[in-house]
Coordinates of C-alpha atoms and ligand atoms in Angstrom, one line a residue:
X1 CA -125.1 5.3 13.2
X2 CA -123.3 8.0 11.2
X3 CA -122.3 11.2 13.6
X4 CA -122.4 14.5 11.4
X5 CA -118.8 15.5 11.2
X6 CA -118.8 18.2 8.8
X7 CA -115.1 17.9 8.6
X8 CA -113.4 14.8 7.9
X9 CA -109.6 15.1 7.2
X10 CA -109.9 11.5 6.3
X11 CA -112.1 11.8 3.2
X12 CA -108.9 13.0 1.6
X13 CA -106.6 10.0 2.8
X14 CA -108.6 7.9 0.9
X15 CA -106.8 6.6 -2.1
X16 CA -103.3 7.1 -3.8
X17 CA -104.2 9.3 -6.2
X18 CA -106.3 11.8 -3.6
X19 CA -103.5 11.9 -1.1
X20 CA -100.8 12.3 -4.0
X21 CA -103.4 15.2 -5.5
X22 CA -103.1 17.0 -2.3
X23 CA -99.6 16.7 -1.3
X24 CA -98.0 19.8 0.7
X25 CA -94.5 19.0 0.0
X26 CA -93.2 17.9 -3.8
X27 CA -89.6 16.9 -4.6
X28 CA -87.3 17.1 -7.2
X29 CA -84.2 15.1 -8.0
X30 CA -82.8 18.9 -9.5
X31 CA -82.2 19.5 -6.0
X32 CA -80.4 16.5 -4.8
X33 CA -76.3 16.7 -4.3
X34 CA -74.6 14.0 -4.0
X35 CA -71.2 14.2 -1.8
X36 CA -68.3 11.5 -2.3
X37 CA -64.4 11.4 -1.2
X38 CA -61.6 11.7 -3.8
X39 CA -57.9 10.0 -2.7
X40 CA -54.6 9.7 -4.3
X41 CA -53.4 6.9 -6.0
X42 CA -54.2 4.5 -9.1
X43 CA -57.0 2.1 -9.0
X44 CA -59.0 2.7 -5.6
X45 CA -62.5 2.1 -5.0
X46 CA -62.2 1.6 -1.1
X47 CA -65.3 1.1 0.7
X48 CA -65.8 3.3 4.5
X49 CA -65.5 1.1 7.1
X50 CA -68.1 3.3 9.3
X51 CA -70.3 4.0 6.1
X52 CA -70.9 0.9 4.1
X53 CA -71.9 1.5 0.8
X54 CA -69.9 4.7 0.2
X55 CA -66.2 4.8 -1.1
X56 CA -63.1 6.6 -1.7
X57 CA -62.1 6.9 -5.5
X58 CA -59.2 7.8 -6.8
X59 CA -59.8 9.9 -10.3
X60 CA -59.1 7.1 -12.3
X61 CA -62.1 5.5 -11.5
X62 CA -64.2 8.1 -10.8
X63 CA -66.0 7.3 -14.4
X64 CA -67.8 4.4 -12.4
X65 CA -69.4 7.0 -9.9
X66 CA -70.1 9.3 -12.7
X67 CA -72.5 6.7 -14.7
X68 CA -73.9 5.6 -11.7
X69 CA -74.7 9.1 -10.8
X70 CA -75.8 9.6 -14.5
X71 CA -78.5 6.5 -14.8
X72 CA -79.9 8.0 -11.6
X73 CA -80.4 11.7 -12.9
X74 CA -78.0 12.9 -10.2
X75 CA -76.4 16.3 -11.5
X76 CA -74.7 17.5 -8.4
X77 CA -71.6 16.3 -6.3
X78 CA -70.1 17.7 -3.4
X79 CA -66.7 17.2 -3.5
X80 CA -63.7 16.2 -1.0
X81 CA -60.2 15.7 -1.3
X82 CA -58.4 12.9 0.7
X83 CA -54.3 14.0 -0.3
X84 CA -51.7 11.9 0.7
X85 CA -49.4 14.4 2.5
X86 CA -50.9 16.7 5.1
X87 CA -48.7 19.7 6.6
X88 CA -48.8 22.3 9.4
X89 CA -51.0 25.0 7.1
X90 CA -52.8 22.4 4.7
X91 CA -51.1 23.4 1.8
X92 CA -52.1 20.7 -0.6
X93 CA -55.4 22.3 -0.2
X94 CA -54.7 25.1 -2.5
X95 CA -51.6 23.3 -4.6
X96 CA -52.4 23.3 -8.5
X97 CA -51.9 19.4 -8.3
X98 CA -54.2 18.9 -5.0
X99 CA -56.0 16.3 -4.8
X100 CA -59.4 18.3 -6.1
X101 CA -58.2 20.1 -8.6
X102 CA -57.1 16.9 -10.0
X103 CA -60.5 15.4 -10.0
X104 CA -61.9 18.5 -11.0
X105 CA -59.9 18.7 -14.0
X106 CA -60.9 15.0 -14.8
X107 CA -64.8 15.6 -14.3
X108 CA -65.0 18.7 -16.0
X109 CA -63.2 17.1 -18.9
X110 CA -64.7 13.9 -19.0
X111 CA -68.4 14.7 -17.6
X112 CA -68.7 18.8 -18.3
X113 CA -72.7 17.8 -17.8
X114 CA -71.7 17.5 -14.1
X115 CA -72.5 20.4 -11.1
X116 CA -69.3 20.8 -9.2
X117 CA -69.4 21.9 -5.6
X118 CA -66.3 21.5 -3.6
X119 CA -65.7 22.0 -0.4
X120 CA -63.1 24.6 0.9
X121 CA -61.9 23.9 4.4
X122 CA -58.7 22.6 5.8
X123 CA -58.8 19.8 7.9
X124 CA -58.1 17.2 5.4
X125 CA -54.8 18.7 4.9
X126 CA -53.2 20.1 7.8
X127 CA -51.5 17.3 9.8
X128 CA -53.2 18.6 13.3
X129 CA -56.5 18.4 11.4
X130 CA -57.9 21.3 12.7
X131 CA -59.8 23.6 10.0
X132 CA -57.2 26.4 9.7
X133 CA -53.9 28.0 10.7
X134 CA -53.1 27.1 14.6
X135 CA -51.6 29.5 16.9
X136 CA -50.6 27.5 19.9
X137 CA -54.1 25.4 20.1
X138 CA -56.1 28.3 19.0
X139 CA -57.1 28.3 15.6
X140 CA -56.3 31.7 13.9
X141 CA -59.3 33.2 12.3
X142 CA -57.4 36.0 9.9
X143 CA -54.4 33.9 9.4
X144 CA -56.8 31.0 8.1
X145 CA -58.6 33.6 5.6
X146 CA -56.4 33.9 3.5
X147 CA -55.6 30.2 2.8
X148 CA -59.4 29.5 2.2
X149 CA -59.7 32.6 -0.5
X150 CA -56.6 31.2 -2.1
X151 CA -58.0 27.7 -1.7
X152 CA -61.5 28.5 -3.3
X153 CA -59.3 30.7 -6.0
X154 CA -57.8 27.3 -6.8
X155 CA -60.9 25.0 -6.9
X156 CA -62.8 28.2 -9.0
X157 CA -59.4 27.7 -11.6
X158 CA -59.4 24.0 -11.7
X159 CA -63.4 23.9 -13.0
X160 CA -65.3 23.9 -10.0
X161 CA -68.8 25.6 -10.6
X162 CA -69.8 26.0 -6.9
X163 CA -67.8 26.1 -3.8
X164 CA -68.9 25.9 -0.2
X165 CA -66.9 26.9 2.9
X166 CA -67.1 24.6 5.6
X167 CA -64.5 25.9 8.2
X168 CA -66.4 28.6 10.6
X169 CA -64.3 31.2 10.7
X170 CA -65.8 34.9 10.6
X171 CA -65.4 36.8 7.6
X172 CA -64.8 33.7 5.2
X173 CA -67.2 34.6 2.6
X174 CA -66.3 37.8 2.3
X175 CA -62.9 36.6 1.8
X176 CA -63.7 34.3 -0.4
X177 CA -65.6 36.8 -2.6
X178 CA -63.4 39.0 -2.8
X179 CA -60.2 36.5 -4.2
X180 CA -63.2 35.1 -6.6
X181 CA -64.4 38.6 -8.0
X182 CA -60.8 40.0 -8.1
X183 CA -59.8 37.1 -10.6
X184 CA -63.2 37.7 -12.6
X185 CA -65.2 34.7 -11.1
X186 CA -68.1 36.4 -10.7
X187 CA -70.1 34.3 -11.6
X188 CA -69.2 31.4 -9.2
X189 CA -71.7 31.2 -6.7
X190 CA -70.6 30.5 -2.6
X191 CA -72.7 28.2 -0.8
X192 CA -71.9 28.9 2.5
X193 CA -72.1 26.2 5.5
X194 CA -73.4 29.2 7.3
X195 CA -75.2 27.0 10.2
X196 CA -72.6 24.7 11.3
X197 CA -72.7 22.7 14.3
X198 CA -70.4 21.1 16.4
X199 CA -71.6 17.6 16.0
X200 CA -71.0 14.3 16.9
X201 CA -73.1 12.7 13.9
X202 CA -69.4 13.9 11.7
X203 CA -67.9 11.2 13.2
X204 CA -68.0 8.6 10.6
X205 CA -66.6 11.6 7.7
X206 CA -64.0 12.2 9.9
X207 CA -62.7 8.4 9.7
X208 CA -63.7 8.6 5.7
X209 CA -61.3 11.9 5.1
X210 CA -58.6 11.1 8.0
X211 CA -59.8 14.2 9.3
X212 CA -60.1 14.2 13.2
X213 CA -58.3 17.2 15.0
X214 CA -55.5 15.3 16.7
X215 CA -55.9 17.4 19.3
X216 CA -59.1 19.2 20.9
X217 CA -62.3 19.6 19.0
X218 CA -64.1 22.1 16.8
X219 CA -66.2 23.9 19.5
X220 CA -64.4 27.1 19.1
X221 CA -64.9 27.4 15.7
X222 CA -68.5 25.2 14.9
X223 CA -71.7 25.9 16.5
X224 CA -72.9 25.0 20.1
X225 CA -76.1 22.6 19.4
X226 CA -77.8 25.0 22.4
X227 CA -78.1 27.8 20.1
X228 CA -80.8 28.6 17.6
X229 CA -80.7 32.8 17.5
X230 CA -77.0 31.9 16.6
X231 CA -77.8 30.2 13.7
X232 CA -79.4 33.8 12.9
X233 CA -76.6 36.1 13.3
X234 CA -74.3 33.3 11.2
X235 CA -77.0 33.4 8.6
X236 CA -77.5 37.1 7.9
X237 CA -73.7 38.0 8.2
X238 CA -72.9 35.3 5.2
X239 CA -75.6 37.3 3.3
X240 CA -74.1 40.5 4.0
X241 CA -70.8 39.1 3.1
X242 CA -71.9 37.9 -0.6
X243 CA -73.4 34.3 0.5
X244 CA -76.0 32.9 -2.8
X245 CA -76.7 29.6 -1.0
X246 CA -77.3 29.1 3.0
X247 CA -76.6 25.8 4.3
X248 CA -77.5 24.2 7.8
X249 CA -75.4 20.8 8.5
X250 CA -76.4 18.2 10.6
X251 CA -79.7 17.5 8.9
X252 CA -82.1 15.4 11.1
X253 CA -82.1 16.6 14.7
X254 CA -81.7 20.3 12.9
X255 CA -84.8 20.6 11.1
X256 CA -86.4 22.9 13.3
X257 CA -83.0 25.7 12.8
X258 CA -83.8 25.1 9.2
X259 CA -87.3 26.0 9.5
X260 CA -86.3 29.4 11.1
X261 CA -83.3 29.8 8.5
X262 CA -85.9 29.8 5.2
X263 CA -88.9 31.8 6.9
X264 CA -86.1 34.5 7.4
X265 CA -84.0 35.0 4.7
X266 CA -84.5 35.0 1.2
X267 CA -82.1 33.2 -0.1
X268 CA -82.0 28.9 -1.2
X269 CA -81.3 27.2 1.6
X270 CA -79.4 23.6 2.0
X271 CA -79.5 21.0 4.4
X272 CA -76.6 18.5 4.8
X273 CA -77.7 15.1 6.1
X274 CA -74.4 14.3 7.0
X275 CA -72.6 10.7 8.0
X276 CA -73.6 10.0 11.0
X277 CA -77.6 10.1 10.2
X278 CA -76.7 8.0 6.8
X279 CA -74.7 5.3 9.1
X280 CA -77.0 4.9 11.7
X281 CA -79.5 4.3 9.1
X282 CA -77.2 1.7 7.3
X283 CA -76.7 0.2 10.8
X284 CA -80.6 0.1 12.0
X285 CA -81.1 -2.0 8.9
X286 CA -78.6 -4.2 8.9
X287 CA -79.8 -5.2 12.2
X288 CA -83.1 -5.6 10.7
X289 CA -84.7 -2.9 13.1
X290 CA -85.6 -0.7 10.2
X291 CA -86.4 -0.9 6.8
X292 CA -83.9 1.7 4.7
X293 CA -85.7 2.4 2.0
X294 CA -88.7 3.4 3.4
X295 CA -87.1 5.3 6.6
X296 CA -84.8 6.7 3.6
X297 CA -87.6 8.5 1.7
X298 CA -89.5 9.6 5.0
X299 CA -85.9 11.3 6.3
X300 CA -85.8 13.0 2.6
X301 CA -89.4 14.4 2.4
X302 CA -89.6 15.4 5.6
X303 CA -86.1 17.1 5.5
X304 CA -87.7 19.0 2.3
X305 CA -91.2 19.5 4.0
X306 CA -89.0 21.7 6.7
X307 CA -87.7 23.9 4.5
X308 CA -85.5 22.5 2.3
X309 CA -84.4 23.8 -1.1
X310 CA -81.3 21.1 -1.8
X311 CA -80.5 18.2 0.2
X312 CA -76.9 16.8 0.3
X313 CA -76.9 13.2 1.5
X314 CA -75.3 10.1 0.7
X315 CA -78.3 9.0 -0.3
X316 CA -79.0 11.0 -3.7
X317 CA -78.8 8.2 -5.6
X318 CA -81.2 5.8 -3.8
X319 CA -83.5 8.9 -2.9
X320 CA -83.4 9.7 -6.6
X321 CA -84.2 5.9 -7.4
X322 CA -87.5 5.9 -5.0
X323 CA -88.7 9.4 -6.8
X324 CA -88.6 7.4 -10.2
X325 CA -90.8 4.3 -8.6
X326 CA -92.8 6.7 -7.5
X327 CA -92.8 5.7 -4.0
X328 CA -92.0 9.8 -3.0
X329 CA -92.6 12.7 -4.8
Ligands
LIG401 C1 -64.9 19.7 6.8 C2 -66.3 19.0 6.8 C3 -66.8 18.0 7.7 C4 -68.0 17.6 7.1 C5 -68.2 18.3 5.9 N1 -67.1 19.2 5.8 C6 -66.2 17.5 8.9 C7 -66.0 18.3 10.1 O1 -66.4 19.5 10.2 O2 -65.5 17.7 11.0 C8 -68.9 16.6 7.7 C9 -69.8 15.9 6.7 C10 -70.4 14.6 7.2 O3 -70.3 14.2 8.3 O4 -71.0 13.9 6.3 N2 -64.8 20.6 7.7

């Protein structure tokens, strides 16, 4: 016997074409960035212990990323700098023959069809591997400004179309602004890591850029993972300092911040599905728990269903090759 059930979410589960008609959530690879490291030295295509799959390249091969990227209708890279001398302030960071604006120069050149973020922070090159200038074990927030204007200055000079600030201090975008628009980049847009968290799920980065403080950790710069009205303040003071992108890093255990961050501002919003959440993935499968590709595209839509408006992950590439089999979308 047939009960009368007026409404029967069902009826529109019922075949692929139905449920793809109806879809609440649509994605596009326009919005995918790909990040990768760049190192010194000739001939390098080093593979990340901690994330298998992904690889440090020195510019000379970079061309192999690039096509790779290219066949998979990636158009975005984030991009960091692995140097091989680190000092006290990070000065290769803003040098005119850093690591970066090397491979900047090289991309632009070679693949001008490219998207360029970079990312401006410190920790890669200051030997204590904390992201700015220290005084004693604090890190100094004013001193550090400065370093990161110049530094964006110099990525802005080299070719970079985008940068993004990833070091926490206060006032950093309106820093950065301000070295950008006095040297007539105006029209180089900041996508700010305005919602930053102290997270262990960096761990694996950290081993891929030799980037671990030596000493301490980042808690008195990056977010506690307590807060959410935090995430807030961080948010609207980036806006107010010239911000044209918001980003919220971790990605997976964040979604619910990145819900809050798009239903308040008005303003593209990023989430960073950092190292961690790719490795553990990489690991689940090659235990056989999981199966990657399809816990891959679930991650990516549902990141996108939160709120997302670009999604950085190590992933791009196979995320990008699921939307062309149609298996998301
Ligand atoms: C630099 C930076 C980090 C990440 C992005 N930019 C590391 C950190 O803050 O320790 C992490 C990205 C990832 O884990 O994929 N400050």
């Amino acid at each position: 016997m047939k009960q009368k059930i007026l409404q029967r979410p069902r009826r529109l589960r019922k075949s692929d074409i139905l449920r793809s008609m109806v879809r609440e959530t649509r994605i596009s690879k326009d919005s995918l960035v790909y990040p990768f490291f760049v190192t010194e030295g000739n001939n390098i295509k080093e593979e990340i212990k901690t994330m298998p799959g992904q690889y440090r390249w020195s510019v000379d091969r970079l061309s192999e990323l690039f096509k790779e990227l290219s066949e998979h209708g990636v158009k975005s890279v984030l991009i960091f700098g692995i140097p091989d001398k680190k000092d006290e302030c990070g000065s290769g960071a803003w040098s005119k023959d850093g690591i970066i604006q090397k491979a900047l120069r090289y991309i632009k050149k070679n693949f001008p069809d490219i998207f360029c973020v970079t990312d401006v922070c410190m920790c890669e090159y200051t030997s204590h591997g904390h992201c700015g200038i220290l005084d004693g074990d604090y890190v100094d927030n004013d001193k550090t400004l400065e370093v990161l204007a110049k530094t964006a200055l110099s990525h802005a000079e080299a070719g970079a179309d985008m940068v993004a600030p990833s070091d926490m201090m206060d006032g950093r975008i309106g820093a950065i602004r301000k070295e950008l628009d006095k040297n007539e980049f105006y029209n180089i847009p900041i996508m700010a890591y305005s919602v930053k968290y102290s997270s262990a799920f960096y761990g694996p980065f950290r081993d891929a850029a030799d980037s671990a403080p030596s000493f301490g950790d980042r808690k008195s710069y990056q977010m506690d993972f307590h807060n959410v009205r935090e995430a807030i303040i961080e948010s609207g003071l980036d806006i107010s300092e010239g911000a044209d992108i918001l980003m919220v890093k971790p990605g997976m255990a964040y979604l619910d911040v990145l819900t809050k961050i798009k239903e308040k501002f008005n303003k593209p919003v990023a989430l960073y599905s950092v190292s961690g959440e790719y490795s553990m993935i990489k690991a689940g499968a090659k235990l056989g728990y999981i199966d990657e590709m399809s816990v891959v595209g679930e991650s990516a839509v549902c990141m996108y269903r939160a709120g997302a408006d670009i999604l950085i992950t190590y992933y791009a590439m196979e995320i990008a090759g699921l939307i062309d089999e149609g298996k998301i979308g």
